[in-house]
PDB file of N, CA and C in Angstrom:
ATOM      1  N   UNK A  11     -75.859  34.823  97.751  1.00  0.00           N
ATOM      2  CA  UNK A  11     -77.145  34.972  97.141  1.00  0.00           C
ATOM      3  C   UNK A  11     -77.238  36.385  96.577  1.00  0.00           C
ATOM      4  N   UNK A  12     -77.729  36.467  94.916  1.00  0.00           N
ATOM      5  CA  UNK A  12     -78.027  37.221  94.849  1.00  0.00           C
ATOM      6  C   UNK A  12     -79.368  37.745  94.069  1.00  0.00           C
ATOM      7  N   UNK A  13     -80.190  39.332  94.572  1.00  0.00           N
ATOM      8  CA  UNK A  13     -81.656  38.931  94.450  1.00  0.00           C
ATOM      9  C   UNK A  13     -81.742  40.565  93.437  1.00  0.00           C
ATOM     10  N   UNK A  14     -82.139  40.394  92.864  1.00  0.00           N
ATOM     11  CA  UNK A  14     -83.178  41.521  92.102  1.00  0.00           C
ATOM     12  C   UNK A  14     -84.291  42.354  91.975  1.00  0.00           C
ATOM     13  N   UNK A  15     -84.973  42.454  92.875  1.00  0.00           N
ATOM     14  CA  UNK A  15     -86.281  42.396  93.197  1.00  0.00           C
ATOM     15  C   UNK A  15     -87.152  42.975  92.278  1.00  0.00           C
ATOM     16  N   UNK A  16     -86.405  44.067  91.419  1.00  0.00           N
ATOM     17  CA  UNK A  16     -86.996  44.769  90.368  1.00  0.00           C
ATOM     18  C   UNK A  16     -87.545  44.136  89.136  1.00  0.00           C
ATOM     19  N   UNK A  17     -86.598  42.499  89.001  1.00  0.00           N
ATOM     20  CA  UNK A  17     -86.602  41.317  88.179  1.00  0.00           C
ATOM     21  C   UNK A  17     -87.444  40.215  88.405  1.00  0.00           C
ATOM     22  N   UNK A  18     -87.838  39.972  90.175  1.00  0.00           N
ATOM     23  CA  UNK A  18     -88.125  39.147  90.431  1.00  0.00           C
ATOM     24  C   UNK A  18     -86.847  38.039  90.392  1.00  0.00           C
ATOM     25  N   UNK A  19     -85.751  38.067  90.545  1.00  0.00           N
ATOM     26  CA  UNK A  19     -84.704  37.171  90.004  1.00  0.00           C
ATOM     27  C   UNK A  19     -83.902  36.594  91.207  1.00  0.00           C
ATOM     28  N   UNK A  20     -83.968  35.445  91.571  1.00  0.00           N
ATOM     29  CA  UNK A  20     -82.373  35.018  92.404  1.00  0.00           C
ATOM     30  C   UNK A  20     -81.599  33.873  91.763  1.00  0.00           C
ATOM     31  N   UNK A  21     -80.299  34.536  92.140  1.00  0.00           N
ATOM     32  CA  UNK A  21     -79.340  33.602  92.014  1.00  0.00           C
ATOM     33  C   UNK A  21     -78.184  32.980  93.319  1.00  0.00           C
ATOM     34  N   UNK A  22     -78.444  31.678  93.128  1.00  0.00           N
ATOM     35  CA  UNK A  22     -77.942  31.643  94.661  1.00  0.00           C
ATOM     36  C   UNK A  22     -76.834  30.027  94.656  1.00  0.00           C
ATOM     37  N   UNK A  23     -76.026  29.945  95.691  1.00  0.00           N
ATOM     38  CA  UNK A  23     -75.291  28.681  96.251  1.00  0.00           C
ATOM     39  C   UNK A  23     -75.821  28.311  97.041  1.00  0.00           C
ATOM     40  N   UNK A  24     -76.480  27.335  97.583  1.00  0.00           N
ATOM     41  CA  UNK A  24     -76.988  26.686  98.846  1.00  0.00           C
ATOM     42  C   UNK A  24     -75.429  25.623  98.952  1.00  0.00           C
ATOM     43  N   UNK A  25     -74.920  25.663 100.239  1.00  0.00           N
ATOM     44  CA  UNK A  25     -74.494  24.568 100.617  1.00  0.00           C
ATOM     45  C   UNK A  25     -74.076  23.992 101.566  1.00  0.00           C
ATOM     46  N   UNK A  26     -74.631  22.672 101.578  1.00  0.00           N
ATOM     47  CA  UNK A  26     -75.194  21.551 102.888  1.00  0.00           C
ATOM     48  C   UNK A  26     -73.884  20.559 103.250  1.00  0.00           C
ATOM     49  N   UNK A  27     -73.929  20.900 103.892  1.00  0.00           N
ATOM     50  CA  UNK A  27     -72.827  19.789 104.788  1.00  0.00           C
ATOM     51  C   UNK A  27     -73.563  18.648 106.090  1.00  0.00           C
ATOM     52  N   UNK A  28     -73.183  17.645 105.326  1.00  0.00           N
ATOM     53  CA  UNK A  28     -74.604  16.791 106.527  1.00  0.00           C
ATOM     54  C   UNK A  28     -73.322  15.174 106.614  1.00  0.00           C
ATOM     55  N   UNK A  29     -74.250  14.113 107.537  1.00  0.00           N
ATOM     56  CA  UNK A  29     -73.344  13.217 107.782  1.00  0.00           C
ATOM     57  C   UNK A  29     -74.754  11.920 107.350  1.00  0.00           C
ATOM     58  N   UNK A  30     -74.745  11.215 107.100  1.00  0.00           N
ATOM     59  CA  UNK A  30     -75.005  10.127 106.562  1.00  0.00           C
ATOM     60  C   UNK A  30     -75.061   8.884 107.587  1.00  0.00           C
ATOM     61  N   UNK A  31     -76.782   9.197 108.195  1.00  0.00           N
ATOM     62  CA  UNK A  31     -77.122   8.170 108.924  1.00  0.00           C
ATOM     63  C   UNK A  31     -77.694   6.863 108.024  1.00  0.00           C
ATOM     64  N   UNK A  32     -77.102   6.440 107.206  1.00  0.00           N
ATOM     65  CA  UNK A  32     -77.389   5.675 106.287  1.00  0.00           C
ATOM     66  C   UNK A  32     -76.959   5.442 105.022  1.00  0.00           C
ATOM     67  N   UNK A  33     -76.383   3.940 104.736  1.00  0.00           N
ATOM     68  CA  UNK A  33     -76.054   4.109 103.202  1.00  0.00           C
ATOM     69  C   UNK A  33     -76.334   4.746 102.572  1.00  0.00           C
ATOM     70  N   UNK A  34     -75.856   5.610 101.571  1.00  0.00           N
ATOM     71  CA  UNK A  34     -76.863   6.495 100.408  1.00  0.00           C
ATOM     72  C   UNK A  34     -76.266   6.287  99.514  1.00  0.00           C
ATOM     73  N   UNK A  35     -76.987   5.660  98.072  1.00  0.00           N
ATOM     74  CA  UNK A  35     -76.807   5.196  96.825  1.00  0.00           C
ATOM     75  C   UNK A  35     -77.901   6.975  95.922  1.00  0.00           C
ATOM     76  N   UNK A  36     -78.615   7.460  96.689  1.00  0.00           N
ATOM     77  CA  UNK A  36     -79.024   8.260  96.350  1.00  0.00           C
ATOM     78  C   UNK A  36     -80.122   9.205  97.793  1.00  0.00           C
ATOM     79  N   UNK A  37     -80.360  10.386  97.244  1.00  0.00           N
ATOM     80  CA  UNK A  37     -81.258  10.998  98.659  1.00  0.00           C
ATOM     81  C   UNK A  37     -81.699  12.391  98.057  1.00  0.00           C
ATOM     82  N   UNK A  38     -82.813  12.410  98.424  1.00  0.00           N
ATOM     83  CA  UNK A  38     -83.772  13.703  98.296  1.00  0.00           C
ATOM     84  C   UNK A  38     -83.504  14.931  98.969  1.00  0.00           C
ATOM     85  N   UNK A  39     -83.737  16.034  98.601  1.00  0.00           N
ATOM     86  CA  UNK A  39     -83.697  17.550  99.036  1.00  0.00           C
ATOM     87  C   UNK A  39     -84.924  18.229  98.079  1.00  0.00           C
ATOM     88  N   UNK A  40     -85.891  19.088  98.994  1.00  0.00           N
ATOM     89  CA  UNK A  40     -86.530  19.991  98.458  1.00  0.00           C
ATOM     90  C   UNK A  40     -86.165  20.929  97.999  1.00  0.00           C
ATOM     91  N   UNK A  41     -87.218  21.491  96.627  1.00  0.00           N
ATOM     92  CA  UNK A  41     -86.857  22.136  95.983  1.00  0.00           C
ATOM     93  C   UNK A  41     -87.750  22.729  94.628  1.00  0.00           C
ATOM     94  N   UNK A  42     -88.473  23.329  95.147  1.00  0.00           N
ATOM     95  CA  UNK A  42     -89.615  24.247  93.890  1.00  0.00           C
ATOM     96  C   UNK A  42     -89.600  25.258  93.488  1.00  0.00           C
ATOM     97  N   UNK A  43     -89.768  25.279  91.906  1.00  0.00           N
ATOM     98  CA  UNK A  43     -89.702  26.254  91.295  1.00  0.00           C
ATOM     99  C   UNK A  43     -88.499  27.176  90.817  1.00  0.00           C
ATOM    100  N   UNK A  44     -86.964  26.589  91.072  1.00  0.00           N
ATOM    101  CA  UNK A  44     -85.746  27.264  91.012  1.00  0.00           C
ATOM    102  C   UNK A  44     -85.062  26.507  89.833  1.00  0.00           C
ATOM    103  N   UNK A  45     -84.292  26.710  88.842  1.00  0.00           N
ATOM    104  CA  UNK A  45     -83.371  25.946  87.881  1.00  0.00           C
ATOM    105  C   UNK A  45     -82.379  25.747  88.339  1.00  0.00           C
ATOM    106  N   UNK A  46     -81.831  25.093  88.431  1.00  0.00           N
ATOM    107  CA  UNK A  46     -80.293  24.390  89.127  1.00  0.00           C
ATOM    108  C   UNK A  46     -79.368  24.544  87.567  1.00  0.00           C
ATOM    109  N   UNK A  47     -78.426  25.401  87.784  1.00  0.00           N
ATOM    110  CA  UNK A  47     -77.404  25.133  87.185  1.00  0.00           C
ATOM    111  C   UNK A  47     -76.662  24.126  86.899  1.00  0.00           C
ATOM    112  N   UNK A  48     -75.921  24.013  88.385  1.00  0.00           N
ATOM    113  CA  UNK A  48     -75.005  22.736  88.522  1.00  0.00           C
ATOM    114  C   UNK A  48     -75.305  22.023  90.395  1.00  0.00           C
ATOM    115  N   UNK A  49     -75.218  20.481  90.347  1.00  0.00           N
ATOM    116  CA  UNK A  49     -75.674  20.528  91.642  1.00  0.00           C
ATOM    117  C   UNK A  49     -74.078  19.503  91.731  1.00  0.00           C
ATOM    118  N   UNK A  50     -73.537  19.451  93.138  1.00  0.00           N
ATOM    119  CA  UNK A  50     -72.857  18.528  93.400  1.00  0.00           C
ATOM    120  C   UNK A  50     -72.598  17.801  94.592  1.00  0.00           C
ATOM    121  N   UNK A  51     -71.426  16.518  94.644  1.00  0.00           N
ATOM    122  CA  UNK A  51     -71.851  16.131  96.138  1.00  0.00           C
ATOM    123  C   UNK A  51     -70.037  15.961  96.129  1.00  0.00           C
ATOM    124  N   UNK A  52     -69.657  16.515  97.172  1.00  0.00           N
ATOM    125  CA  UNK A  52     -68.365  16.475  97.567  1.00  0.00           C
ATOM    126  C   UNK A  52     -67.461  16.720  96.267  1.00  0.00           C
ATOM    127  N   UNK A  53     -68.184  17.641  95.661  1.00  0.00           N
ATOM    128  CA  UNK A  53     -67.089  18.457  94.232  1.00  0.00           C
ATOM    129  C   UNK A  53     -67.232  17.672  93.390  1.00  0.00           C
ATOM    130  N   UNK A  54     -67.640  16.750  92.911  1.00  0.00           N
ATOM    131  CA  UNK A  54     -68.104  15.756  91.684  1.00  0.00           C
ATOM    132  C   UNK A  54     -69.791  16.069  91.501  1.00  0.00           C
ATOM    133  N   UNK A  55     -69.501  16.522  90.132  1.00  0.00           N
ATOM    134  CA  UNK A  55     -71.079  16.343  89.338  1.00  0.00           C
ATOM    135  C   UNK A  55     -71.628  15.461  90.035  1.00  0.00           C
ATOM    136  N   UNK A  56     -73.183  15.583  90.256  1.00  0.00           N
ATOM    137  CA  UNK A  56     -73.712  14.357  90.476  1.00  0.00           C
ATOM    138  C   UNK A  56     -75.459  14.728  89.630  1.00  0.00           C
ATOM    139  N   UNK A  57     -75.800  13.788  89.388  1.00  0.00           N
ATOM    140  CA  UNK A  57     -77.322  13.371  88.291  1.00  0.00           C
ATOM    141  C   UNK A  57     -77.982  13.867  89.315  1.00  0.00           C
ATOM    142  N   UNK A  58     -79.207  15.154  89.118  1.00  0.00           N
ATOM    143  CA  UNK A  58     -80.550  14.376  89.604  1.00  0.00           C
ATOM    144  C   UNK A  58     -81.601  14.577  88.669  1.00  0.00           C
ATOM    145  N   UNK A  59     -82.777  14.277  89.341  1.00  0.00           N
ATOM    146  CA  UNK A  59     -84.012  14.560  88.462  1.00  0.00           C
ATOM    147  C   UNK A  59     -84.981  15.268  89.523  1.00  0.00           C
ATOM    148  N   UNK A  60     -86.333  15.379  89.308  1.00  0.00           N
ATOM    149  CA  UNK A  60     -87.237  16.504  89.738  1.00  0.00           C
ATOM    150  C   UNK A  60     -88.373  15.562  90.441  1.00  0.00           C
ATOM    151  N   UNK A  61     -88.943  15.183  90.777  1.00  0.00           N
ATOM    152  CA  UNK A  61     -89.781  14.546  91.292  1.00  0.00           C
ATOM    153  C   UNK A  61     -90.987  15.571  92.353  1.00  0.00           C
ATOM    154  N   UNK A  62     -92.329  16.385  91.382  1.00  0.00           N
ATOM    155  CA  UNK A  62     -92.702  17.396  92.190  1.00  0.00           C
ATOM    156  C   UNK A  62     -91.934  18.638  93.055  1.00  0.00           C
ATOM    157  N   UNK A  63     -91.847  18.423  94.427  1.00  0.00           N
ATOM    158  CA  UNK A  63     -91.023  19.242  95.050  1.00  0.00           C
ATOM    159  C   UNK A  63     -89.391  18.824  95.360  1.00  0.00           C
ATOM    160  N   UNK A  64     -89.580  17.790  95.143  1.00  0.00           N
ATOM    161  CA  UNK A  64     -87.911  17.015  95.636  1.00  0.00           C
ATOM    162  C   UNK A  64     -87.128  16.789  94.055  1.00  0.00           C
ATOM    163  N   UNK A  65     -85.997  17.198  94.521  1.00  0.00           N
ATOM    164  CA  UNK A  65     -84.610  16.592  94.069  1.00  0.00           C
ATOM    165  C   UNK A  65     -84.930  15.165  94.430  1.00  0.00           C
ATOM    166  N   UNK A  66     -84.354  14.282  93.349  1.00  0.00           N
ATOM    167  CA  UNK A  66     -83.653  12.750  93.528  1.00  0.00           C
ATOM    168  C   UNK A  66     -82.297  13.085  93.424  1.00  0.00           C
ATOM    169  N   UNK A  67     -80.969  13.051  94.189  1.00  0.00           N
ATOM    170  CA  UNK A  67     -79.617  13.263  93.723  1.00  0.00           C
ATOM    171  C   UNK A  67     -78.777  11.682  93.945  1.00  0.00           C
ATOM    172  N   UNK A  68     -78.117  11.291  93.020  1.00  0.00           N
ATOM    173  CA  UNK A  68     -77.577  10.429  92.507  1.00  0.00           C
ATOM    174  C   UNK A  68     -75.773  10.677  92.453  1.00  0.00           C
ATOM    175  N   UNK A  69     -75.212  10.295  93.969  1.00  0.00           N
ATOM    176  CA  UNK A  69     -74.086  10.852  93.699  1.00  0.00           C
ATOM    177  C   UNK A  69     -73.054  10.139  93.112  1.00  0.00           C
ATOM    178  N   UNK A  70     -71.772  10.541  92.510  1.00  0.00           N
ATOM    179  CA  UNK A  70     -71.076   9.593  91.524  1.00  0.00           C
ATOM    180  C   UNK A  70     -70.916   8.481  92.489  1.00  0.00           C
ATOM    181  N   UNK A  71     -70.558   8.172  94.035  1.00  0.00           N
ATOM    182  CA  UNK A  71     -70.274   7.337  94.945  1.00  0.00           C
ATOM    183  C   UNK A  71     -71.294   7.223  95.750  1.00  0.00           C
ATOM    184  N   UNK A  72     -71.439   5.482  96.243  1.00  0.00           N
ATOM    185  CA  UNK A  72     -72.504   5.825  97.087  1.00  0.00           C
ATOM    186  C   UNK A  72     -71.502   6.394  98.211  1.00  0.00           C
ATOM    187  N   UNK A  73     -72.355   6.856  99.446  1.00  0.00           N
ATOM    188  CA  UNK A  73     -71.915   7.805 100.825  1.00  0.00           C
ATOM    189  C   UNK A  73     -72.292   6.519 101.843  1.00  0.00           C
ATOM    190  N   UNK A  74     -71.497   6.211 102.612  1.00  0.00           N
ATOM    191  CA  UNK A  74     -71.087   5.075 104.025  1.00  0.00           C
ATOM    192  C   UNK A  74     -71.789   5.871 105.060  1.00  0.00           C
ATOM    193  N   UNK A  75     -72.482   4.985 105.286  1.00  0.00           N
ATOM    194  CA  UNK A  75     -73.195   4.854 106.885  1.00  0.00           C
ATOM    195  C   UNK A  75     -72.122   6.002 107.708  1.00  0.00           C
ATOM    196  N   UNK A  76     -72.054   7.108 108.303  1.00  0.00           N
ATOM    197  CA  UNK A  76     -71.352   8.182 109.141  1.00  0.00           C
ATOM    198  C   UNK A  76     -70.860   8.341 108.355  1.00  0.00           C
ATOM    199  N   UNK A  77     -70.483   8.839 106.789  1.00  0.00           N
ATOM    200  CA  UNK A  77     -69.512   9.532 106.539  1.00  0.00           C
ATOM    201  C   UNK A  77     -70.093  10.910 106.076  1.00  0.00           C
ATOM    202  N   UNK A  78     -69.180  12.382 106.310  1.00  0.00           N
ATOM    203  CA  UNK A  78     -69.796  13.569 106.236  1.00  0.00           C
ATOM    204  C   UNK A  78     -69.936  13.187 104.549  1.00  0.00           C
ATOM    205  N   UNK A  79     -70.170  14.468 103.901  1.00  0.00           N
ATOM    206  CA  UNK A  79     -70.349  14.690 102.478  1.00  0.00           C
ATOM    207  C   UNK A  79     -70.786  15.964 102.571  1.00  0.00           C
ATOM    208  N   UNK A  80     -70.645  16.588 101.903  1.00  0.00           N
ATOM    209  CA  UNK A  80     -70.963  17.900 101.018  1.00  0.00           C
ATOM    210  C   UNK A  80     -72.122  18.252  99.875  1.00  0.00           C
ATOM    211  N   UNK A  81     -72.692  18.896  99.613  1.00  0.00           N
ATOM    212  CA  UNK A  81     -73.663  19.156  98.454  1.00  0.00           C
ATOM    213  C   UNK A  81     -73.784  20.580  98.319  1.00  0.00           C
ATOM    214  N   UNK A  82     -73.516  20.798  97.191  1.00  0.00           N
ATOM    215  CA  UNK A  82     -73.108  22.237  96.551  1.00  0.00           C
ATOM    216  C   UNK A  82     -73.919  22.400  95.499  1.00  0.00           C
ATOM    217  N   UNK A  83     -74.984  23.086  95.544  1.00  0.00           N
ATOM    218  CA  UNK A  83     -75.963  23.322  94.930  1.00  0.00           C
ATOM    219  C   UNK A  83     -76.153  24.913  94.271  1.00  0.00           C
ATOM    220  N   UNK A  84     -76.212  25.245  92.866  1.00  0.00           N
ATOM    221  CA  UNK A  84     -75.984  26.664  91.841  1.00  0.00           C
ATOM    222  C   UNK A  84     -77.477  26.449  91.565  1.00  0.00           C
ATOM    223  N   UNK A  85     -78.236  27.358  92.010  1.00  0.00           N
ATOM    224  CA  UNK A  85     -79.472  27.502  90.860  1.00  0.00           C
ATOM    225  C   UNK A  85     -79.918  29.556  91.263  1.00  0.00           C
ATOM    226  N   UNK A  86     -80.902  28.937  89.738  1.00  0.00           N
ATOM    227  CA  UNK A  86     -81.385  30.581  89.453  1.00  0.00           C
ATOM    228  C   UNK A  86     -82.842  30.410  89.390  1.00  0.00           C
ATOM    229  N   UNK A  87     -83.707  31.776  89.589  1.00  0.00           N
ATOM    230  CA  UNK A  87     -85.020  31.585  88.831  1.00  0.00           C
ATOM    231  C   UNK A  87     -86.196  32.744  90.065  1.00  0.00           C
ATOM    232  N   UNK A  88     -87.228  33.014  88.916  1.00  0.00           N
ATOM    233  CA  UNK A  88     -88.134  34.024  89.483  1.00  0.00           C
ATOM    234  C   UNK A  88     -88.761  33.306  90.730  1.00  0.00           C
ATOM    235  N   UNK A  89     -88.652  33.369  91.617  1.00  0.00           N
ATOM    236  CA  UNK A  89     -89.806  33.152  93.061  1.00  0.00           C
ATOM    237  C   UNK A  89     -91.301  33.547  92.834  1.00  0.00           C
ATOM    238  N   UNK A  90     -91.824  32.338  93.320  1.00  0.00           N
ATOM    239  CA  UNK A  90     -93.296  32.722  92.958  1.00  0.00           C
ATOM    240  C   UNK A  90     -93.722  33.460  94.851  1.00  0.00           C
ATOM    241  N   UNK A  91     -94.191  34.464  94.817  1.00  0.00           N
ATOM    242  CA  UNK A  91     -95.006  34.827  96.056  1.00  0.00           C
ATOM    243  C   UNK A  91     -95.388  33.909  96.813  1.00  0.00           C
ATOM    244  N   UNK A  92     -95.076  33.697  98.534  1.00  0.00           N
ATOM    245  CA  UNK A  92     -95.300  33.159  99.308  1.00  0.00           C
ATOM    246  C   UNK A  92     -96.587  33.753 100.390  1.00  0.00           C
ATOM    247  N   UNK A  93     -97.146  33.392 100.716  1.00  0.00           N
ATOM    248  CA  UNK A  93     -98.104  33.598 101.519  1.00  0.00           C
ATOM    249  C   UNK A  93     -97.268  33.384 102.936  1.00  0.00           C
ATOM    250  N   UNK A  94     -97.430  34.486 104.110  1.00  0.00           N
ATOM    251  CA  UNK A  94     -97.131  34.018 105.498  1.00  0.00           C
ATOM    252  C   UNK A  94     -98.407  34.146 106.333  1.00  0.00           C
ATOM    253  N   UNK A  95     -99.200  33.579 105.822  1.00  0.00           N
ATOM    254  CA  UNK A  95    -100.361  33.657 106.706  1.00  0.00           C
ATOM    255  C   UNK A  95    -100.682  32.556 106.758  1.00  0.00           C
ATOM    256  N   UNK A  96    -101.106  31.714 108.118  1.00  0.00           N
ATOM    257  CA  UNK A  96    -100.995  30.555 108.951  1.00  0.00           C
ATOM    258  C   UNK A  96    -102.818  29.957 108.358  1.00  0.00           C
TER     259      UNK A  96
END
């Protein structure tokens, strides 16, 4: 990750390694306000679209009931101010 603060700017890799309690032909991840470069699932491009706060990701294969997978996620973009007050 890298941040700017003078810019307001990050640029960052998120990446998730998870196992698949369930067929997945497709599956959601949050995600507001950042541009995604490139997103992927086990090193193959994969489609998504935006849906409010969630990712829809659409991977080239569906993913088998227990099998791990990968998601490698590139995005950039100004952070809007967070509030930490409860």
């Amino acid at each position: 990750m890298t941040v700017d603060p003078t810019k307001n700017l990050l640029d960052a890799i998120a990446t998730i390694r998870a196992t698949a309690t369930q067929t997945l032909s497709r599956f959601n991840l949050d995600l507001l306000g950042l541009a995604i470069q490139t997103l992927k699932v086990n090193g193959v491009d994969a489609p998504f679209a935006r849906d409010g706060r969630e990712l829809v990701i659409t991977p080239a294969a569906t993913i088998a009931a227990g099998e791990p997978f990968t998601i490698t996620v590139l995005y950039v973009g100004s952070p809007e101010p967070r509030s930490t007050k409860a």
